[in-house]
mmCIF file of C-alpha atoms in Angstrom:
data_model
loop_
_atom_site.group_PDB
_atom_site.id
_atom_site.type_symbol
_atom_site.label_atom_id
_atom_site.label_comp_id
_atom_site.label_asym_id
_atom_site.label_seq_id
_atom_site.Cartn_x
_atom_site.Cartn_y
_atom_site.Cartn_z
ATOM 1 C CA UNK A 1 9.506 15.634 5.078
ATOM 2 C CA UNK A 2 9.110 11.640 5.652
ATOM 3 C CA UNK A 3 11.517 9.626 7.504
ATOM 4 C CA UNK A 4 11.789 6.618 9.585
ATOM 5 C CA UNK A 5 14.174 5.281 12.467
ATOM 6 C CA UNK A 6 15.193 1.811 13.845
ATOM 7 C CA UNK A 7 16.236 0.561 17.141
ATOM 8 C CA UNK A 8 17.029 -2.688 18.788
ATOM 9 C CA UNK A 9 16.613 -4.298 22.003
ATOM 10 C CA UNK A 10 16.938 -7.502 23.766
ATOM 11 C CA UNK A 11 13.609 -8.161 25.571
ATOM 12 C CA UNK A 12 13.766 -11.726 26.690
ATOM 13 C CA UNK A 13 16.687 -13.425 28.718
ATOM 14 C CA UNK A 14 14.951 -16.715 29.848
ATOM 15 C CA UNK A 15 17.313 -19.495 29.028
ATOM 16 C CA UNK A 16 18.607 -17.808 26.004
ATOM 17 C CA UNK A 17 18.564 -14.239 24.322
ATOM 18 C CA UNK A 18 16.062 -13.253 21.764
ATOM 19 C CA UNK A 19 17.157 -10.324 19.883
ATOM 20 C CA UNK A 20 14.208 -8.273 18.468
ATOM 21 C CA UNK A 21 14.660 -5.314 15.984
ATOM 22 C CA UNK A 22 12.156 -2.494 16.356
ATOM 23 C CA UNK A 23 11.526 -0.654 13.280
ATOM 24 C CA UNK A 24 10.438 2.804 14.236
ATOM 25 C CA UNK A 25 9.177 5.228 11.476
ATOM 26 C CA UNK A 26 8.288 8.533 11.590
ATOM 27 C CA UNK A 27 6.441 10.085 8.799
ATOM 28 C CA UNK A 28 6.177 13.945 8.807
ATOM 29 C CA UNK A 29 5.076 16.950 7.131
ATOM 30 C CA UNK A 30 5.015 20.724 8.137
ATOM 31 C CA UNK A 31 1.247 20.855 7.868
ATOM 32 C CA UNK A 32 -0.872 17.466 7.467
ATOM 33 C CA UNK A 33 -2.983 17.441 4.389
ATOM 34 C CA UNK A 34 -6.056 16.339 6.324
ATOM 35 C CA UNK A 35 -5.573 18.352 9.494
ATOM 36 C CA UNK A 36 -5.366 15.307 11.958
ATOM 37 C CA UNK A 37 -1.765 14.193 12.675
ATOM 38 C CA UNK A 38 1.548 15.961 11.834
ATOM 39 C CA UNK A 39 3.471 12.552 12.092
ATOM 40 C CA UNK A 40 3.177 8.835 12.526
ATOM 41 C CA UNK A 41 5.578 6.972 14.810
ATOM 42 C CA UNK A 42 5.573 3.184 14.012
ATOM 43 C CA UNK A 43 7.181 0.691 16.201
ATOM 44 C CA UNK A 44 7.281 -2.843 14.954
ATOM 45 C CA UNK A 45 9.136 -5.647 13.109
ATOM 46 C CA UNK A 46 9.391 -6.583 9.530
ATOM 47 C CA UNK A 47 5.537 -6.079 9.013
ATOM 48 C CA UNK A 48 5.985 -2.592 9.318
ATOM 49 C CA UNK A 49 9.629 -2.162 7.848
ATOM 50 C CA UNK A 50 9.850 -0.031 4.931
ATOM 51 C CA UNK A 51 13.550 -0.462 4.413
ATOM 52 C CA UNK A 52 15.617 -0.351 7.713
ATOM 53 C CA UNK A 53 16.967 -3.699 7.275
ATOM 54 C CA UNK A 54 18.523 -2.783 3.914
ATOM 55 C CA UNK A 55 20.209 0.277 5.462
ATOM 56 C CA UNK A 56 21.415 -1.438 8.462
ATOM 57 C CA UNK A 57 22.878 -4.269 6.420
ATOM 58 C CA UNK A 58 24.808 -1.717 4.395
ATOM 59 C CA UNK A 59 26.111 -0.199 7.519
ATOM 60 C CA UNK A 60 26.498 -3.174 9.907
ATOM 61 C CA UNK A 61 25.360 -6.484 8.958
ATOM 62 C CA UNK A 62 26.879 -6.887 5.579
ATOM 63 C CA UNK A 63 24.069 -9.480 4.463
ATOM 64 C CA UNK A 64 21.490 -7.899 2.217
ATOM 65 C CA UNK A 65 17.870 -9.160 3.139
ATOM 66 C CA UNK A 66 15.830 -10.895 0.846
ATOM 67 C CA UNK A 67 13.459 -7.752 0.691
ATOM 68 C CA UNK A 68 16.013 -5.988 -1.466
ATOM 69 C CA UNK A 69 15.249 -8.288 -4.401
ATOM 70 C CA UNK A 70 12.497 -8.888 -6.858
ATOM 71 C CA UNK A 71 9.841 -9.758 -6.919
ATOM 72 C CA UNK A 72 9.412 -7.945 -3.577
ATOM 73 C CA UNK A 73 7.680 -4.678 -4.518
ATOM 74 C CA UNK A 74 6.284 -5.824 -7.912
ATOM 75 C CA UNK A 75 2.540 -4.886 -7.266
ATOM 76 C CA UNK A 76 2.712 -0.895 -6.374
ATOM 77 C CA UNK A 77 6.114 0.277 -6.352
ATOM 78 C CA UNK A 78 7.326 -1.934 -9.235
ATOM 79 C CA UNK A 79 10.638 -2.381 -7.640
ATOM 80 C CA UNK A 80 11.929 -3.736 -4.201
ATOM 81 C CA UNK A 81 11.852 -0.872 -1.536
ATOM 82 C CA UNK A 82 12.757 -3.043 1.389
ATOM 83 C CA UNK A 83 9.310 -3.897 2.377
ATOM 84 C CA UNK A 84 8.443 -7.591 2.896
ATOM 85 C CA UNK A 85 5.546 -7.400 0.508
ATOM 86 C CA UNK A 86 4.479 -7.183 -3.025
ATOM 87 C CA UNK A 87 3.153 -3.521 -2.427
ATOM 88 C CA UNK A 88 2.231 -1.597 0.447
ATOM 89 C CA UNK A 89 2.002 -2.259 4.183
ATOM 90 C CA UNK A 90 -0.720 -1.551 6.610
ATOM 91 C CA UNK A 91 1.231 1.697 7.818
ATOM 92 C CA UNK A 92 1.565 2.864 4.128
ATOM 93 C CA UNK A 93 -2.078 2.614 3.866
ATOM 94 C CA UNK A 94 -2.556 4.641 7.265
ATOM 95 C CA UNK A 95 -0.247 7.057 6.035
ATOM 96 C CA UNK A 96 -1.867 7.552 2.995
ATOM 97 C CA UNK A 97 -5.557 7.876 4.672
ATOM 98 C CA UNK A 98 -3.986 10.719 7.128
ATOM 99 C CA UNK A 99 -2.597 12.561 4.129
ATOM 100 C CA UNK A 100 0.953 11.713 5.215
ATOM 101 C CA UNK A 101 3.594 10.596 2.574
ATOM 102 C CA UNK A 102 5.195 7.006 2.482
ATOM 103 C CA UNK A 103 7.725 6.219 5.495
ATOM 104 C CA UNK A 104 11.359 5.993 4.271
ATOM 105 C CA UNK A 105 13.909 4.235 6.639
ATOM 106 C CA UNK A 106 15.279 6.162 9.636
ATOM 107 C CA UNK A 107 18.824 4.983 8.784
ATOM 108 C CA UNK A 108 18.843 6.901 5.554
ATOM 109 C CA UNK A 109 18.160 10.210 7.263
ATOM 110 C CA UNK A 110 18.977 9.821 10.887
ATOM 111 C CA UNK A 111 21.263 12.688 11.207
ATOM 112 C CA UNK A 112 18.546 15.096 10.006
ATOM 113 C CA UNK A 113 16.040 13.376 12.362
ATOM 114 C CA UNK A 114 18.284 13.707 15.400
ATOM 115 C CA UNK A 115 18.469 17.435 14.802
ATOM 116 C CA UNK A 116 14.626 17.807 14.353
ATOM 117 C CA UNK A 117 13.989 15.949 17.574
ATOM 118 C CA UNK A 118 15.743 18.409 19.638
ATOM 119 C CA UNK A 119 13.129 21.102 18.811
ATOM 120 C CA UNK A 120 9.722 20.917 20.360
ATOM 121 C CA UNK A 121 9.761 17.106 20.514
ATOM 122 C CA UNK A 122 7.028 16.974 23.202
ATOM 123 C CA UNK A 123 4.760 19.122 20.960
ATOM 124 C CA UNK A 124 5.894 16.639 18.052
ATOM 125 C CA UNK A 125 4.792 13.771 19.935
ATOM 126 C CA UNK A 126 1.466 15.238 20.972
ATOM 127 C CA UNK A 127 0.362 15.844 17.420
ATOM 128 C CA UNK A 128 1.604 12.289 16.286
ATOM 129 C CA UNK A 129 -0.152 8.976 15.853
ATOM 130 C CA UNK A 130 1.943 6.337 17.732
ATOM 131 C CA UNK A 131 1.507 2.860 16.178
ATOM 132 C CA UNK A 132 3.107 0.473 18.716
ATOM 133 C CA UNK A 133 2.961 -2.952 16.893
ATOM 134 C CA UNK A 134 2.569 -5.578 15.879
ATOM 135 C CA UNK A 135 5.151 -6.547 18.246
ATOM 136 C CA UNK A 136 6.186 -10.146 19.533
ATOM 137 C CA UNK A 137 5.880 -12.195 16.357
ATOM 138 C CA UNK A 138 9.732 -12.570 16.024
ATOM 139 C CA UNK A 139 10.075 -13.542 19.787
ATOM 140 C CA UNK A 140 7.573 -16.299 19.467
ATOM 141 C CA UNK A 141 8.858 -17.432 16.046
ATOM 142 C CA UNK A 142 12.419 -17.628 17.126
ATOM 143 C CA UNK A 143 11.401 -19.621 20.328
ATOM 144 C CA UNK A 144 9.209 -22.080 18.282
ATOM 145 C CA UNK A 145 12.083 -22.633 15.574
ATOM 146 C CA UNK A 146 14.527 -23.386 18.521
ATOM 147 C CA UNK A 147 12.060 -26.439 19.570
ATOM 148 C CA UNK A 148 10.634 -24.568 22.647
ATOM 149 C CA UNK A 149 7.421 -26.270 23.848
ATOM 150 C CA UNK A 150 3.905 -24.286 24.001
ATOM 151 C CA UNK A 151 4.369 -24.057 27.603
ATOM 152 C CA UNK A 152 7.825 -22.519 27.481
ATOM 153 C CA UNK A 153 6.602 -19.974 24.818
ATOM 154 C CA UNK A 154 3.757 -18.806 26.812
ATOM 155 C CA UNK A 155 6.214 -17.799 29.471
ATOM 156 C CA UNK A 156 7.635 -15.251 27.145
ATOM 157 C CA UNK A 157 4.249 -13.618 26.700
ATOM 158 C CA UNK A 158 4.031 -11.684 29.872
ATOM 159 C CA UNK A 159 7.400 -9.825 29.386
ATOM 160 C CA UNK A 160 6.843 -9.135 25.718
ATOM 161 C CA UNK A 161 3.546 -7.640 26.481
ATOM 162 C CA UNK A 162 5.478 -5.769 29.168
ATOM 163 C CA UNK A 163 7.896 -4.351 26.820
ATOM 164 C CA UNK A 164 5.085 -2.954 24.789
ATOM 165 C CA UNK A 165 2.989 -1.378 27.721
ATOM 166 C CA UNK A 166 6.327 0.146 29.181
ATOM 167 C CA UNK A 167 7.174 1.600 26.011
ATOM 168 C CA UNK A 168 3.756 3.266 25.742
ATOM 169 C CA UNK A 169 4.085 4.483 29.431
ATOM 170 C CA UNK A 170 7.425 6.103 28.551
ATOM 171 C CA UNK A 171 6.060 7.666 25.460
ATOM 172 C CA UNK A 172 3.224 9.122 27.282
ATOM 173 C CA UNK A 173 5.723 10.796 29.703
ATOM 174 C CA UNK A 174 7.455 11.990 26.738
ATOM 175 C CA UNK A 175 4.096 13.836 25.512
ATOM 176 C CA UNK A 176 2.473 11.277 23.241
ATOM 177 C CA UNK A 177 -1.396 10.907 23.492
ATOM 178 C CA UNK A 178 -2.785 9.054 20.635
ATOM 179 C CA UNK A 179 -1.782 5.442 20.302
ATOM 180 C CA UNK A 180 -2.703 2.652 17.913
ATOM 181 C CA UNK A 181 -1.769 -0.931 19.456
ATOM 182 C CA UNK A 182 -2.253 -3.922 17.095
ATOM 183 C CA UNK A 183 -2.200 -7.437 18.497
ATOM 184 C CA UNK A 184 -0.787 -10.354 16.737
ATOM 185 C CA UNK A 185 -1.790 -12.244 13.679
ATOM 186 C CA UNK A 186 -3.355 -15.529 13.712
ATOM 187 C CA UNK A 187 0.162 -17.551 13.476
ATOM 188 C CA UNK A 188 -1.526 -20.839 12.911
ATOM 189 C CA UNK A 189 -2.401 -19.913 9.475
ATOM 190 C CA UNK A 190 1.045 -18.622 8.465
ATOM 191 C CA UNK A 191 2.829 -20.889 5.963
ATOM 192 C CA UNK A 192 6.103 -20.628 8.038
ATOM 193 C CA UNK A 193 4.403 -22.173 11.118
ATOM 194 C CA UNK A 194 2.352 -24.677 8.871
ATOM 195 C CA UNK A 195 5.580 -25.674 7.207
ATOM 196 C CA UNK A 196 7.415 -25.954 10.587
ATOM 197 C CA UNK A 197 4.751 -28.164 12.184
ATOM 198 C CA UNK A 198 3.887 -29.963 8.810
ATOM 199 C CA UNK A 199 2.484 -33.454 9.365
ATOM 200 C CA UNK A 200 0.754 -32.563 12.897
ATOM 201 C CA UNK A 201 -2.157 -34.722 13.860
ATOM 202 C CA UNK A 202 -5.262 -33.872 11.736
ATOM 203 C CA UNK A 203 -7.273 -33.003 14.809
ATOM 204 C CA UNK A 204 -4.906 -30.018 15.295
ATOM 205 C CA UNK A 205 -6.117 -28.315 12.076
ATOM 206 C CA UNK A 206 -9.314 -26.150 11.684
ATOM 207 C CA UNK A 207 -11.238 -28.025 9.287
ATOM 208 C CA UNK A 208 -12.606 -25.074 7.756
ATOM 209 C CA UNK A 209 -9.523 -22.873 7.416
ATOM 210 C CA UNK A 210 -6.677 -25.433 7.593
ATOM 211 C CA UNK A 211 -4.751 -23.530 10.257
ATOM 212 C CA UNK A 212 -3.388 -24.974 13.334
ATOM 213 C CA UNK A 213 -5.773 -24.192 16.293
ATOM 214 C CA UNK A 214 -3.195 -24.440 19.069
ATOM 215 C CA UNK A 215 -1.047 -21.847 17.496
ATOM 216 C CA UNK A 216 -4.022 -19.467 16.846
ATOM 217 C CA UNK A 217 -5.025 -20.220 20.455
ATOM 218 C CA UNK A 218 -1.440 -18.939 21.566
ATOM 219 C CA UNK A 219 -2.024 -15.785 19.480
ATOM 220 C CA UNK A 220 -5.251 -15.130 21.329
ATOM 221 C CA UNK A 221 -3.564 -15.668 24.600
ATOM 222 C CA UNK A 222 -1.027 -12.858 23.769
ATOM 223 C CA UNK A 223 -3.760 -10.703 22.479
ATOM 224 C CA UNK A 224 -5.903 -11.154 25.546
ATOM 225 C CA UNK A 225 -3.228 -10.348 27.824
ATOM 226 C CA UNK A 226 -2.317 -7.322 25.704
ATOM 227 C CA UNK A 227 -5.691 -5.841 26.019
ATOM 228 C CA UNK A 228 -6.021 -6.447 29.790
ATOM 229 C CA UNK A 229 -2.812 -4.311 30.118
ATOM 230 C CA UNK A 230 -3.803 -1.696 27.716
ATOM 231 C CA UNK A 231 -7.154 -1.115 29.772
ATOM 232 C CA UNK A 232 -4.982 -0.587 32.822
ATOM 233 C CA UNK A 233 -3.092 2.200 30.996
ATOM 234 C CA UNK A 234 -6.555 3.818 30.046
ATOM 235 C CA UNK A 235 -7.545 3.694 33.685
ATOM 236 C CA UNK A 236 -4.290 5.580 34.880
ATOM 237 C CA UNK A 237 -4.494 7.839 31.960
ATOM 238 C CA UNK A 238 -8.099 8.638 30.836
ATOM 239 C CA UNK A 239 -7.056 11.565 28.783
ATOM 240 C CA UNK A 240 -4.825 9.365 26.509
ATOM 241 C CA UNK A 241 -6.240 7.719 23.409
ATOM 242 C CA UNK A 242 -5.406 3.932 23.282
ATOM 243 C CA UNK A 243 -6.950 2.116 20.392
ATOM 244 C CA UNK A 244 -6.541 -1.637 19.912
ATOM 245 C CA UNK A 245 -6.015 -2.922 16.492
ATOM 246 C CA UNK A 246 -7.471 -6.122 16.192
ATOM 247 C CA UNK A 247 -5.563 -7.633 13.528
ATOM 248 C CA UNK A 248 -6.334 -11.193 14.676
ATOM 249 C CA UNK A 249 -10.149 -11.189 14.288
ATOM 250 C CA UNK A 250 -9.587 -9.027 10.976
ATOM 251 C CA UNK A 251 -7.433 -11.692 9.385
ATOM 252 C CA UNK A 252 -9.735 -14.505 10.369
ATOM 253 C CA UNK A 253 -12.624 -13.228 9.007
ATOM 254 C CA UNK A 254 -10.921 -13.353 5.734
ATOM 255 C CA UNK A 255 -9.425 -16.920 6.551
ATOM 256 C CA UNK A 256 -13.218 -18.107 7.167
ATOM 257 C CA UNK A 257 -14.723 -16.493 3.942
ATOM 258 C CA UNK A 258 -11.901 -15.969 1.584
ATOM 259 C CA UNK A 259 -14.155 -15.953 -1.492
ATOM 260 C CA UNK A 260 -16.027 -13.094 -0.069
ATOM 261 C CA UNK A 261 -13.062 -10.836 -0.223
ATOM 262 C CA UNK A 262 -11.463 -12.197 -3.496
ATOM 263 C CA UNK A 263 -9.016 -14.500 -2.319
ATOM 264 C CA UNK A 264 -8.493 -18.020 -3.881
ATOM 265 C CA UNK A 265 -5.304 -19.200 -1.882
ATOM 266 C CA UNK A 266 -5.123 -18.618 1.765
ATOM 267 C CA UNK A 267 -2.292 -20.654 3.337
ATOM 268 C CA UNK A 268 0.002 -21.154 0.453
ATOM 269 C CA UNK A 269 2.745 -18.175 -0.169
ATOM 270 C CA UNK A 270 2.554 -16.378 -3.330
ATOM 271 C CA UNK A 271 6.273 -16.188 -3.425
ATOM 272 C CA UNK A 272 8.694 -19.048 -2.408
ATOM 273 C CA UNK A 273 10.568 -21.918 -3.432
ATOM 274 C CA UNK A 274 8.130 -24.732 -3.574
ATOM 275 C CA UNK A 275 6.585 -27.234 -1.224
ATOM 276 C CA UNK A 276 3.136 -27.711 0.209
ATOM 277 C CA UNK A 277 2.854 -24.096 1.354
ATOM 278 C CA UNK A 278 5.428 -22.710 -1.093
ATOM 279 C CA UNK A 279 7.951 -21.889 1.918
ATOM 280 C CA UNK A 280 11.353 -22.748 2.765
ATOM 281 C CA UNK A 281 13.104 -20.890 5.459
ATOM 282 C CA UNK A 282 16.627 -21.443 4.023
ATOM 283 C CA UNK A 283 15.368 -20.152 0.536
ATOM 284 C CA UNK A 284 13.380 -17.170 1.193
ATOM 285 C CA UNK A 285 11.429 -15.227 -1.202
ATOM 286 C CA UNK A 286 13.763 -13.044 -3.333
ATOM 287 C CA UNK A 287 16.989 -14.679 -2.497
ATOM 288 C CA UNK A 288 17.233 -17.256 -5.476
ATOM 289 C CA UNK A 289 16.443 -17.436 -9.109
ATOM 290 C CA UNK A 290 14.527 -20.546 -8.130
ATOM 291 C CA UNK A 291 11.942 -18.256 -6.244
ATOM 292 C CA UNK A 292 8.283 -19.332 -7.685
ATOM 293 C CA UNK A 293 5.968 -16.285 -7.656
ATOM 294 C CA UNK A 294 2.239 -16.488 -8.320
ATOM 295 C CA UNK A 295 0.832 -14.552 -11.356
ATOM 296 C CA UNK A 296 -1.633 -12.642 -9.193
ATOM 297 C CA UNK A 297 -0.716 -11.582 -5.739
ATOM 298 C CA UNK A 298 -3.968 -9.865 -5.142
ATOM 299 C CA UNK A 299 -5.560 -13.554 -5.120
ATOM 300 C CA UNK A 300 -3.280 -14.616 -2.243
ATOM 301 C CA UNK A 301 -3.322 -13.749 1.313
ATOM 302 C CA UNK A 302 0.310 -14.799 2.030
ATOM 303 C CA UNK A 303 3.057 -13.094 0.268
ATOM 304 C CA UNK A 304 6.130 -14.915 1.354
ATOM 305 C CA UNK A 305 4.885 -17.414 3.991
ATOM 306 C CA UNK A 306 5.433 -14.816 6.831
ATOM 307 C CA UNK A 307 4.013 -11.527 5.628
ATOM 308 C CA UNK A 308 0.726 -10.672 3.798
ATOM 309 C CA UNK A 309 0.156 -9.341 0.568
ATOM 310 C CA UNK A 310 -0.806 -5.831 -0.234
ATOM 311 C CA UNK A 311 -4.363 -6.846 -0.792
ATOM 312 C CA UNK A 312 -4.589 -8.169 2.626
ATOM 313 C CA UNK A 313 -2.873 -5.267 4.031
ATOM 314 C CA UNK A 314 -5.281 -2.865 2.573
ATOM 315 C CA UNK A 315 -8.243 -4.592 4.229
ATOM 316 C CA UNK A 316 -6.639 -4.717 7.572
ATOM 317 C CA UNK A 317 -5.854 -0.900 7.061
ATOM 318 C CA UNK A 318 -9.555 -0.172 6.325
ATOM 319 C CA UNK A 319 -10.699 -1.793 9.403
ATOM 320 C CA UNK A 320 -7.946 -0.334 11.644
ATOM 321 C CA UNK A 321 -8.762 3.227 10.180
ATOM 322 C CA UNK A 322 -12.433 2.865 11.034
ATOM 323 C CA UNK A 323 -11.316 1.723 14.546
ATOM 324 C CA UNK A 324 -9.395 4.948 14.862
ATOM 325 C CA UNK A 325 -12.186 6.978 13.708
ATOM 326 C CA UNK A 326 -14.781 5.474 16.029
ATOM 327 C CA UNK A 327 -12.727 4.999 19.239
ATOM 328 C CA UNK A 328 -10.680 8.273 19.811
ATOM 329 C CA UNK A 329 -12.897 10.455 21.787
ATOM 330 C CA UNK A 330 -10.901 13.596 21.105
ATOM 331 C CA UNK A 331 -10.737 12.842 17.345
ATOM 332 C CA UNK A 332 -12.829 15.667 16.458
ATOM 333 C CA UNK A 333 -10.363 17.957 18.140
ATOM 334 C CA UNK A 334 -7.382 16.651 16.181
ATOM 335 C CA UNK A 335 -9.439 16.157 12.964
ATOM 336 C CA UNK A 336 -12.135 18.602 11.962
ATOM 337 C CA UNK A 337 -15.604 17.160 11.012
ATOM 338 C CA UNK A 338 -14.935 17.980 7.323
ATOM 339 C CA UNK A 339 -11.616 16.102 7.465
ATOM 340 C CA UNK A 340 -13.335 12.907 9.038
ATOM 341 C CA UNK A 341 -16.037 12.930 6.362
ATOM 342 C CA UNK A 342 -13.335 13.261 3.539
ATOM 343 C CA UNK A 343 -11.457 10.482 5.181
ATOM 344 C CA UNK A 344 -14.368 8.224 5.320
ATOM 345 C CA UNK A 345 -15.085 8.924 1.598
ATOM 346 C CA UNK A 346 -11.459 7.848 0.850
ATOM 347 C CA UNK A 347 -11.782 4.827 3.278
ATOM 348 C CA UNK A 348 -15.285 4.119 3.541
ATOM 349 C CA UNK A 349 -16.425 1.802 6.192
ATOM 350 C CA UNK A 350 -15.116 -1.858 5.954
ATOM 351 C CA UNK A 351 -17.598 -4.430 5.155
ATOM 352 C CA UNK A 352 -15.582 -6.782 7.452
#
């Protein structure tokens, strides 16, 4: 059985309200193929959405998201699935590695899930991998698009991080013991931000990557605060496994050496409607016939100007999976040695 669920919350009320949709995904089968986790719970945004926005739009919003239209899904699924990607997401690769099925949206099966949660919920959480993030990207993006200064947006970081850590603490109380907590991506390399701040002074760009350095420094600020707060939780709960997923460093290694990893285009979106970075907020990938899509998404880092291609997601997942294997001190109890060796054969140690 594989399902996923979604919830929404308003986190920041600092002069205006930012509404963040959290997509929580659970993939569950009666006995895990690889003997590690019975389920994955994934909390995040559109980076990890496997179709909730489509389901929500059918029920509540009325406006179908652009992830419901081609060319989304063209690489692996060969049809749109609600994923903001040409193929699989990081969470999909992690599920594959752990022998769990892909994660369909909760809103498609929410009644069945509600009944399942009522039985042995604490044990279910204890045997699950909780993926808490990436979270915060939408909060910061909304603020920057509203014209907020970098100083103003930095004030949002503590409450965003507090929302993440508070959720972790609540889940610990409910019985969860194993967490993967990814940090934020280098937003200064995103086509959406590069378009928003196009025409910035030359000295604001990294001469090697073309990314906006001050925005990447902002991402690092978020990640540093998040890691600091995670360490506090580790000290309070030494028996809880908390692994930080370093999305920032992983993707920056690709931006710094794209040819090494087979990428020809790092900043320009594969799917878009033209412009320097092939990105336009009002004409997103999939909405119009005018959408321009590259011939080979695997040679691009950016899929739609905001989200990464499957090729990048695969590399991130490989690194994150290795971090899980190396960091969880009780993993041998969760995953037998034979299973770990088998998983490492499937997902060999990354060269990143």
